[in-house]
C-alpha positions as YAML, in Angstrom:
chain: A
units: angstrom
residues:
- id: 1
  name: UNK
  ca: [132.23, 264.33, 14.44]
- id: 2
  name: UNK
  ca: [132.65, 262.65, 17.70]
- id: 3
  name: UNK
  ca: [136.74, 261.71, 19.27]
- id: 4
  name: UNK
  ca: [137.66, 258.48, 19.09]
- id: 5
  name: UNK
  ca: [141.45, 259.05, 20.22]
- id: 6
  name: UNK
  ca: [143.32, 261.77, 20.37]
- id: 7
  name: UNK
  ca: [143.82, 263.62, 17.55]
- id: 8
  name: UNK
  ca: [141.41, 260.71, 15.61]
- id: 9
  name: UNK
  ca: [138.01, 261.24, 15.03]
- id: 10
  name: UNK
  ca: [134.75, 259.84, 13.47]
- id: 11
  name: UNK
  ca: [132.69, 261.68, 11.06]
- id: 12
  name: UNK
  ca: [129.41, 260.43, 9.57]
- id: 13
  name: UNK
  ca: [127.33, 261.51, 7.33]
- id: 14
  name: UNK
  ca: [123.60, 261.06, 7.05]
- id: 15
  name: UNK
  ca: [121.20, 262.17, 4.22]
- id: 16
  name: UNK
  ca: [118.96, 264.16, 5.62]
- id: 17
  name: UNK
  ca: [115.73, 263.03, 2.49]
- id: 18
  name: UNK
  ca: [116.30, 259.09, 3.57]
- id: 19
  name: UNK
  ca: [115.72, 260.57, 6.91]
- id: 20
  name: UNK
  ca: [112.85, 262.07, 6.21]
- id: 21
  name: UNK
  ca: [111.50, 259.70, 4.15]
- id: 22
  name: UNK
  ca: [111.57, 256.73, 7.10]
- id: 23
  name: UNK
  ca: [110.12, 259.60, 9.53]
- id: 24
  name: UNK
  ca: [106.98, 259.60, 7.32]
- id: 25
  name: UNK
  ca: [106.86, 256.09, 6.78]
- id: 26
  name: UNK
  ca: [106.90, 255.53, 10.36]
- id: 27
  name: UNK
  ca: [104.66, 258.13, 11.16]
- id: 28
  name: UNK
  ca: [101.67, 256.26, 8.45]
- id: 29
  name: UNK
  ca: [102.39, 253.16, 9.78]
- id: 30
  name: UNK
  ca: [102.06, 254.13, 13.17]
- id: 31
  name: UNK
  ca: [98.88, 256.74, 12.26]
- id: 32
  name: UNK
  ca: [97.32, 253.50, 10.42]
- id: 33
  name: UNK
  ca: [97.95, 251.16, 13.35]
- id: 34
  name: UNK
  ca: [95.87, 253.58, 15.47]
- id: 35
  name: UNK
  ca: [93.17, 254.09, 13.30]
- id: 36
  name: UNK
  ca: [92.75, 250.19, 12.36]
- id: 37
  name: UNK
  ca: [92.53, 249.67, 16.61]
- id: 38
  name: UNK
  ca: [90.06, 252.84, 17.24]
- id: 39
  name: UNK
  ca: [88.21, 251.45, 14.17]
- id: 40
  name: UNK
  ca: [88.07, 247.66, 15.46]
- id: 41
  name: UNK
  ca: [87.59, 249.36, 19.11]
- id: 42
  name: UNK
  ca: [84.19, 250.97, 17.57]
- id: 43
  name: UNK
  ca: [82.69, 248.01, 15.37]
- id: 44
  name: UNK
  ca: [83.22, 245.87, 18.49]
- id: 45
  name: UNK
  ca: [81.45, 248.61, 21.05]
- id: 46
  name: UNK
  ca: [78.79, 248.69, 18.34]
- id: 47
  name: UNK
  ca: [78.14, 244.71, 18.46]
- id: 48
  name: UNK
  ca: [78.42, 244.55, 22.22]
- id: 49
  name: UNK
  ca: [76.05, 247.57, 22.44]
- id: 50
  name: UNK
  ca: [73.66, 245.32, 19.39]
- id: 51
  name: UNK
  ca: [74.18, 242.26, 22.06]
- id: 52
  name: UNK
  ca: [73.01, 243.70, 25.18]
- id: 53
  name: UNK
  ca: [70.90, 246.33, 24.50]
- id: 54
  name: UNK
  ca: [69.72, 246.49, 20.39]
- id: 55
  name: UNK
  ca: [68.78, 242.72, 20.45]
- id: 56
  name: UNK
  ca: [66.73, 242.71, 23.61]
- id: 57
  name: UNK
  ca: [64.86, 246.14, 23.10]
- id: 58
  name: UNK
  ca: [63.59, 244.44, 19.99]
- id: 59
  name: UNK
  ca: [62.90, 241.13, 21.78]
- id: 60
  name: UNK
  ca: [60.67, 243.34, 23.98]
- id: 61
  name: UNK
  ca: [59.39, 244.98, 20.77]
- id: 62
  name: UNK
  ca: [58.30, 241.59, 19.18]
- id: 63
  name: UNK
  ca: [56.90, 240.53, 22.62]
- id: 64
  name: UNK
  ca: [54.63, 243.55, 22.88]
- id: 65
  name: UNK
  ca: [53.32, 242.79, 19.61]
- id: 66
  name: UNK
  ca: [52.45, 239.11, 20.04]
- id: 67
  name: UNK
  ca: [50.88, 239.94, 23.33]
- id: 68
  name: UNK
  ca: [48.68, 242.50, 21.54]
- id: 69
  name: UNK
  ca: [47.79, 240.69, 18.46]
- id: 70
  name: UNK
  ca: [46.40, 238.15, 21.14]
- id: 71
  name: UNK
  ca: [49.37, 235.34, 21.25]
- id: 72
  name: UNK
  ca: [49.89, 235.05, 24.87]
- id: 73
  name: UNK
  ca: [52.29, 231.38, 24.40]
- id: 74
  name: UNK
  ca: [54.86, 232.47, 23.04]
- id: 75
  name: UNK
  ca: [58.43, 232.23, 24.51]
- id: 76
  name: UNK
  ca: [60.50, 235.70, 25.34]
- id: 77
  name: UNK
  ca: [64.03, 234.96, 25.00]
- id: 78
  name: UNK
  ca: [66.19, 237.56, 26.77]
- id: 79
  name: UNK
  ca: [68.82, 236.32, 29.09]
- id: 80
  name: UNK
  ca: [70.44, 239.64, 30.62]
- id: 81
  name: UNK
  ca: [71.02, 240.07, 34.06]
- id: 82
  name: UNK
  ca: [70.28, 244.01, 34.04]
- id: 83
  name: UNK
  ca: [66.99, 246.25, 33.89]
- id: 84
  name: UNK
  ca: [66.16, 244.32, 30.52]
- id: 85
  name: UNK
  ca: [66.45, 241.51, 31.77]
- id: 86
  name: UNK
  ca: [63.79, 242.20, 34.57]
- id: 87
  name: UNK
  ca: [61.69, 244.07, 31.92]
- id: 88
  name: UNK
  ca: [61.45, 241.31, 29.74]
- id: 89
  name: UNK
  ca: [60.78, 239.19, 32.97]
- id: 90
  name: UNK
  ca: [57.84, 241.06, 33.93]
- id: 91
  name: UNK
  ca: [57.17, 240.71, 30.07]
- id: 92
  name: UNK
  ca: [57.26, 236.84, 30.55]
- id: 93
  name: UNK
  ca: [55.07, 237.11, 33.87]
- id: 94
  name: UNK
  ca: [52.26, 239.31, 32.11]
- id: 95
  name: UNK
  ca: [51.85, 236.77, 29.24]
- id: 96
  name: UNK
  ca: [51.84, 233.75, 31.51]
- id: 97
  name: UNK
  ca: [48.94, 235.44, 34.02]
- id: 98
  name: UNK
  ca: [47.34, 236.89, 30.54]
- id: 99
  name: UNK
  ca: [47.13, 233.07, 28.91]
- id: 100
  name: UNK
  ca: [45.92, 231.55, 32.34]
- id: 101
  name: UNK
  ca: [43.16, 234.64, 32.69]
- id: 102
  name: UNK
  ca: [41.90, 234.24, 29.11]
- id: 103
  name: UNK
  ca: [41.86, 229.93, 29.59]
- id: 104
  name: UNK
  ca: [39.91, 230.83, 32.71]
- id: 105
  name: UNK
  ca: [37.55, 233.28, 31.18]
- id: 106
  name: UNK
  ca: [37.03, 230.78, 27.87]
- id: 107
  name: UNK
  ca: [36.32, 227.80, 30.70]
- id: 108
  name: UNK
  ca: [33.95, 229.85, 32.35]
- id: 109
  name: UNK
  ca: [32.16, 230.94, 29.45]
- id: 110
  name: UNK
  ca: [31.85, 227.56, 28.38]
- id: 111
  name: UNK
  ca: [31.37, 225.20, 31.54]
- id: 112
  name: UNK
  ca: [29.19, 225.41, 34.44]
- id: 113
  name: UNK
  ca: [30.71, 226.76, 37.42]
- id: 114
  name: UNK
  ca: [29.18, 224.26, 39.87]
- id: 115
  name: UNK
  ca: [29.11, 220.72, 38.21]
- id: 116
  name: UNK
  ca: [32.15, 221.98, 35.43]
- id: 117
  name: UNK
  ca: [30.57, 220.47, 32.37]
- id: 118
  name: UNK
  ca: [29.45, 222.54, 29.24]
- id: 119
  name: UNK
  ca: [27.06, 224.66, 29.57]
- id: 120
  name: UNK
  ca: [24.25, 225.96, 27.66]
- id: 121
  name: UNK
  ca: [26.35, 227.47, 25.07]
- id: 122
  name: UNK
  ca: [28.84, 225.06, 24.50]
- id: 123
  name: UNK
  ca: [25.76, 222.62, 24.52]
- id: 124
  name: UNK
  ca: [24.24, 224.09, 21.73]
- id: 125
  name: UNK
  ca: [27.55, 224.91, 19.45]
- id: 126
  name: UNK
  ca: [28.61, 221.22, 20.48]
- id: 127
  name: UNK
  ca: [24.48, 220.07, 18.96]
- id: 128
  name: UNK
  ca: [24.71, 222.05, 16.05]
- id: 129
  name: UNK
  ca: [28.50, 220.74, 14.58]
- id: 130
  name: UNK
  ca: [27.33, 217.39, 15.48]
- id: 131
  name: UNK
  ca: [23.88, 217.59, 13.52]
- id: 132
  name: UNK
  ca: [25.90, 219.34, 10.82]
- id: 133
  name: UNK
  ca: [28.28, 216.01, 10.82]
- id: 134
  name: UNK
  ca: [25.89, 213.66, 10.99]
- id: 135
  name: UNK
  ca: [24.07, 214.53, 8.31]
- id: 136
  name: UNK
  ca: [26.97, 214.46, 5.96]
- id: 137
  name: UNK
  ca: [27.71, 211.54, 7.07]
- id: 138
  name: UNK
  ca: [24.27, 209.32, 6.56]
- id: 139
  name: UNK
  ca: [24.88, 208.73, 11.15]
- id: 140
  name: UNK
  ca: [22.77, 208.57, 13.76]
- id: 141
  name: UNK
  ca: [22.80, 210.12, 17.40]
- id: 142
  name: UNK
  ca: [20.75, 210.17, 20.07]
- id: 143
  name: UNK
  ca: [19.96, 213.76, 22.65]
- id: 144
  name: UNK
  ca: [18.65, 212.83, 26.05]
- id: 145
  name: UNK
  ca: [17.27, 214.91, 28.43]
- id: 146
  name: UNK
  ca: [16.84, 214.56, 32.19]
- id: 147
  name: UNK
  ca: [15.85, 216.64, 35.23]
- id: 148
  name: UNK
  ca: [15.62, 215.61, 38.61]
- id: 149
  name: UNK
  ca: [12.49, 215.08, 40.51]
- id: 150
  name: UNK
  ca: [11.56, 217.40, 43.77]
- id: 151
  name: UNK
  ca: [15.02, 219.13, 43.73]
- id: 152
  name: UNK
  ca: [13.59, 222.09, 45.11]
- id: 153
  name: UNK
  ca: [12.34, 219.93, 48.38]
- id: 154
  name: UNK
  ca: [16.38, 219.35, 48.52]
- id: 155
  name: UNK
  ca: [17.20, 222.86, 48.60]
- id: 156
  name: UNK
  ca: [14.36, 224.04, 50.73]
- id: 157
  name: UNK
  ca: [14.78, 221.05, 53.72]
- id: 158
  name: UNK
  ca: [18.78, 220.63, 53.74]
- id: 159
  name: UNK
  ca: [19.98, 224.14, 51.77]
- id: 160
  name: UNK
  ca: [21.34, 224.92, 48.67]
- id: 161
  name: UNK
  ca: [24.89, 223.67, 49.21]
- id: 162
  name: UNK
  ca: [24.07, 220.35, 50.33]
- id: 163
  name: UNK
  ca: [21.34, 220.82, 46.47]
- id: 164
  name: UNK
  ca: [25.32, 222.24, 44.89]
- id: 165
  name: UNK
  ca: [26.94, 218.94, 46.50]
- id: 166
  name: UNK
  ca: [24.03, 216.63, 45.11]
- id: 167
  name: UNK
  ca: [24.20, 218.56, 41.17]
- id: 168
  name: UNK
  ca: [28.03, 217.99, 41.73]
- id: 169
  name: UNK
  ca: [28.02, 214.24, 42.24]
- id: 170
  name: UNK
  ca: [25.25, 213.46, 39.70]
- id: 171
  name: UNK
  ca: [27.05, 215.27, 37.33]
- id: 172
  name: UNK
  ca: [30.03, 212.67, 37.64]
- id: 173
  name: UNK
  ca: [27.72, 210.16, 37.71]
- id: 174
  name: UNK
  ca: [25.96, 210.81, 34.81]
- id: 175
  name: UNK
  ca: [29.81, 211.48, 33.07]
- id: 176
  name: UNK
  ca: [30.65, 208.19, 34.23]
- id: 177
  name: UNK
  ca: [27.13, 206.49, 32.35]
- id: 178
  name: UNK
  ca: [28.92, 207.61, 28.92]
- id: 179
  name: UNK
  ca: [30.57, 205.42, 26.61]
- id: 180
  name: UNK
  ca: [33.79, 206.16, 26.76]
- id: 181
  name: UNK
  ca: [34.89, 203.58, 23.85]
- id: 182
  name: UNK
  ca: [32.78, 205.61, 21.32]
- id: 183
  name: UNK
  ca: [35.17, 208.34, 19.75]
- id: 184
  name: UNK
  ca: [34.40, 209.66, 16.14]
- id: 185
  name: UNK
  ca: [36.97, 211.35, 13.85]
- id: 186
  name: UNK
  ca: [35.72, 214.56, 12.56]
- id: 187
  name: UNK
  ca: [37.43, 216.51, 9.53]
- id: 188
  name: UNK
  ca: [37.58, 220.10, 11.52]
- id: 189
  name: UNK
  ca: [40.17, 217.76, 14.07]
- id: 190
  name: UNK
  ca: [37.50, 217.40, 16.88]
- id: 191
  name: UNK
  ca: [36.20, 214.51, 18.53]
- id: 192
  name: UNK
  ca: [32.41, 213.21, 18.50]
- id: 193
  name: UNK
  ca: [32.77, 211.62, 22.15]
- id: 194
  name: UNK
  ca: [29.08, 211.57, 24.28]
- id: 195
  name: UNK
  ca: [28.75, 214.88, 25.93]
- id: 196
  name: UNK
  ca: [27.12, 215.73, 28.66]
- id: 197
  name: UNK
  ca: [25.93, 219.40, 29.97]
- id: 198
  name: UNK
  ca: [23.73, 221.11, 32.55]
- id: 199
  name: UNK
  ca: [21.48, 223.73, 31.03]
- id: 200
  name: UNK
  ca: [20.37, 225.16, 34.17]
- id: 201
  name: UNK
  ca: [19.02, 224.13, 37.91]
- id: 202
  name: UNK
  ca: [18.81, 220.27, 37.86]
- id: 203
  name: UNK
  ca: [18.41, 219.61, 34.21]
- id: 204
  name: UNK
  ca: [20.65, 217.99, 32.14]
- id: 205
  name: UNK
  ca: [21.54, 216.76, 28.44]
- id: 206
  name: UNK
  ca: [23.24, 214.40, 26.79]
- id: 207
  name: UNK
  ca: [24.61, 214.22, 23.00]
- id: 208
  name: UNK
  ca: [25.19, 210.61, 21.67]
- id: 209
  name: UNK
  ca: [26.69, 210.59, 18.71]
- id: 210
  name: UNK
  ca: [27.57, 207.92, 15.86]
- id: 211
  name: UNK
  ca: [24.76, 205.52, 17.83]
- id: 212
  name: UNK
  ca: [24.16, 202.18, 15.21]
- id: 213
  name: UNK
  ca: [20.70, 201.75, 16.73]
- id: 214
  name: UNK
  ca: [18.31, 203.47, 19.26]
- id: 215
  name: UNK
  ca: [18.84, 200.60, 21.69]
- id: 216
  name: UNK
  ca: [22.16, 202.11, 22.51]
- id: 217
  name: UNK
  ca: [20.49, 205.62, 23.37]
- id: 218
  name: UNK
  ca: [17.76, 203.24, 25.57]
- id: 219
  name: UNK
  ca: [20.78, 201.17, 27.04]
- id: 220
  name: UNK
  ca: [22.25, 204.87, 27.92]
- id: 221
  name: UNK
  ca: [19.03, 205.92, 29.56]
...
């Protein structure tokens, strides 16, 4: 008891189970209140850990793959700041130069360094596909061949690059003696235009396809 006035005083009386009782119920609320926040603490560590270093690590997984399987175009989409993000950056970088190299090496293997139309291989792939076409089709073309006279006097009076500068211009000019109006669907998605390639030295061919009479290869000519 505690005074309240002399000779007057306050006794209480408290039931020491009920006491108990709240004590515990406290004690799990307060025991589930911390696990529910080290719980929600964890699943959120775990999806910022997914977000920044999960998600990109397979980004860079899936970007290795493409680049091995050959598919240099596609887009790497990793937008940290950190080491990963400078990874996958350098990923990026590789696959660019990787896609201009093998565009480079395909042009090269197909074209003619000097003048830059097809050459001798393309020429002939090009010639077969379009005989293949035409006769399916019941059409006509036309191949032309032309080499130039004395080109070796060229080379040997006024040197090979001013011969490289003469191959160069006739090449455009020859380009620019193709009919550029005459386009023919194909079912493979290409295009039957009039092609023009150097097989070598000073000699050159042309493919005229989906020609209506030989006058048109003679008007070419």
């Amino acid at each position: 008891g505690m005074p309240v006035q002399k000779q007057l005083y306050l006794f209480a009386a408290l039931p020491q189970a009920e006491l108990t009782s709240a004590s515990r119920r406290l004690g799990l609320i307060v025991a589930a209140i911390t696990f529910g926040a080290i719980l929600l603490t964890v699943v959120l560590l775990l999806a910022y850990l997914k977000y920044v270093l999960v998600r990109p690590v397979q980004a860079l997984a899936r970007s290795a793959r493409e680049i091995g399987a050959g598919n240099l175009v596609h887009k790497l989409t990793v937008h940290t700041r950190d080491e990963l993000g400078e990874l996958a950056s350098a990923f990026q970088d590789m696959s660019t130069n990787l896609a201009e190299s093998n565009e480079r090496i395909r042009f090269l293997a197909y074209h003619d360094t000097l003048t830059h139309l097809p050459n001798r291989l393309m020429f002939n792939e090009y010639l077969a596909r379009t005989f293949a076409f035409a006769k399916r089709s019941g059409q006509r073309l036309a191949l032309l061949f032309l080499d130039v006279d004395n080109f070796k006097r060229i080379n040997d009076t006024l040197g090979h690059p001013t011969g490289d500068r003469l191959l160069a211009q006739m090449a455009k000019r020859l380009s620019a003696c193709l009919r550029t109006e005459d386009c023919l669907s194909r079912s493979d998605g290409e295009t039957g235009e009039d092609t023009v390639a150097r097989l070598g030295g000073d000699e050159f061919t042309f493919i005229l396809p989906n020609i209506k009479h030989p006058q048109v290869a003679a008007a070419v000519a």
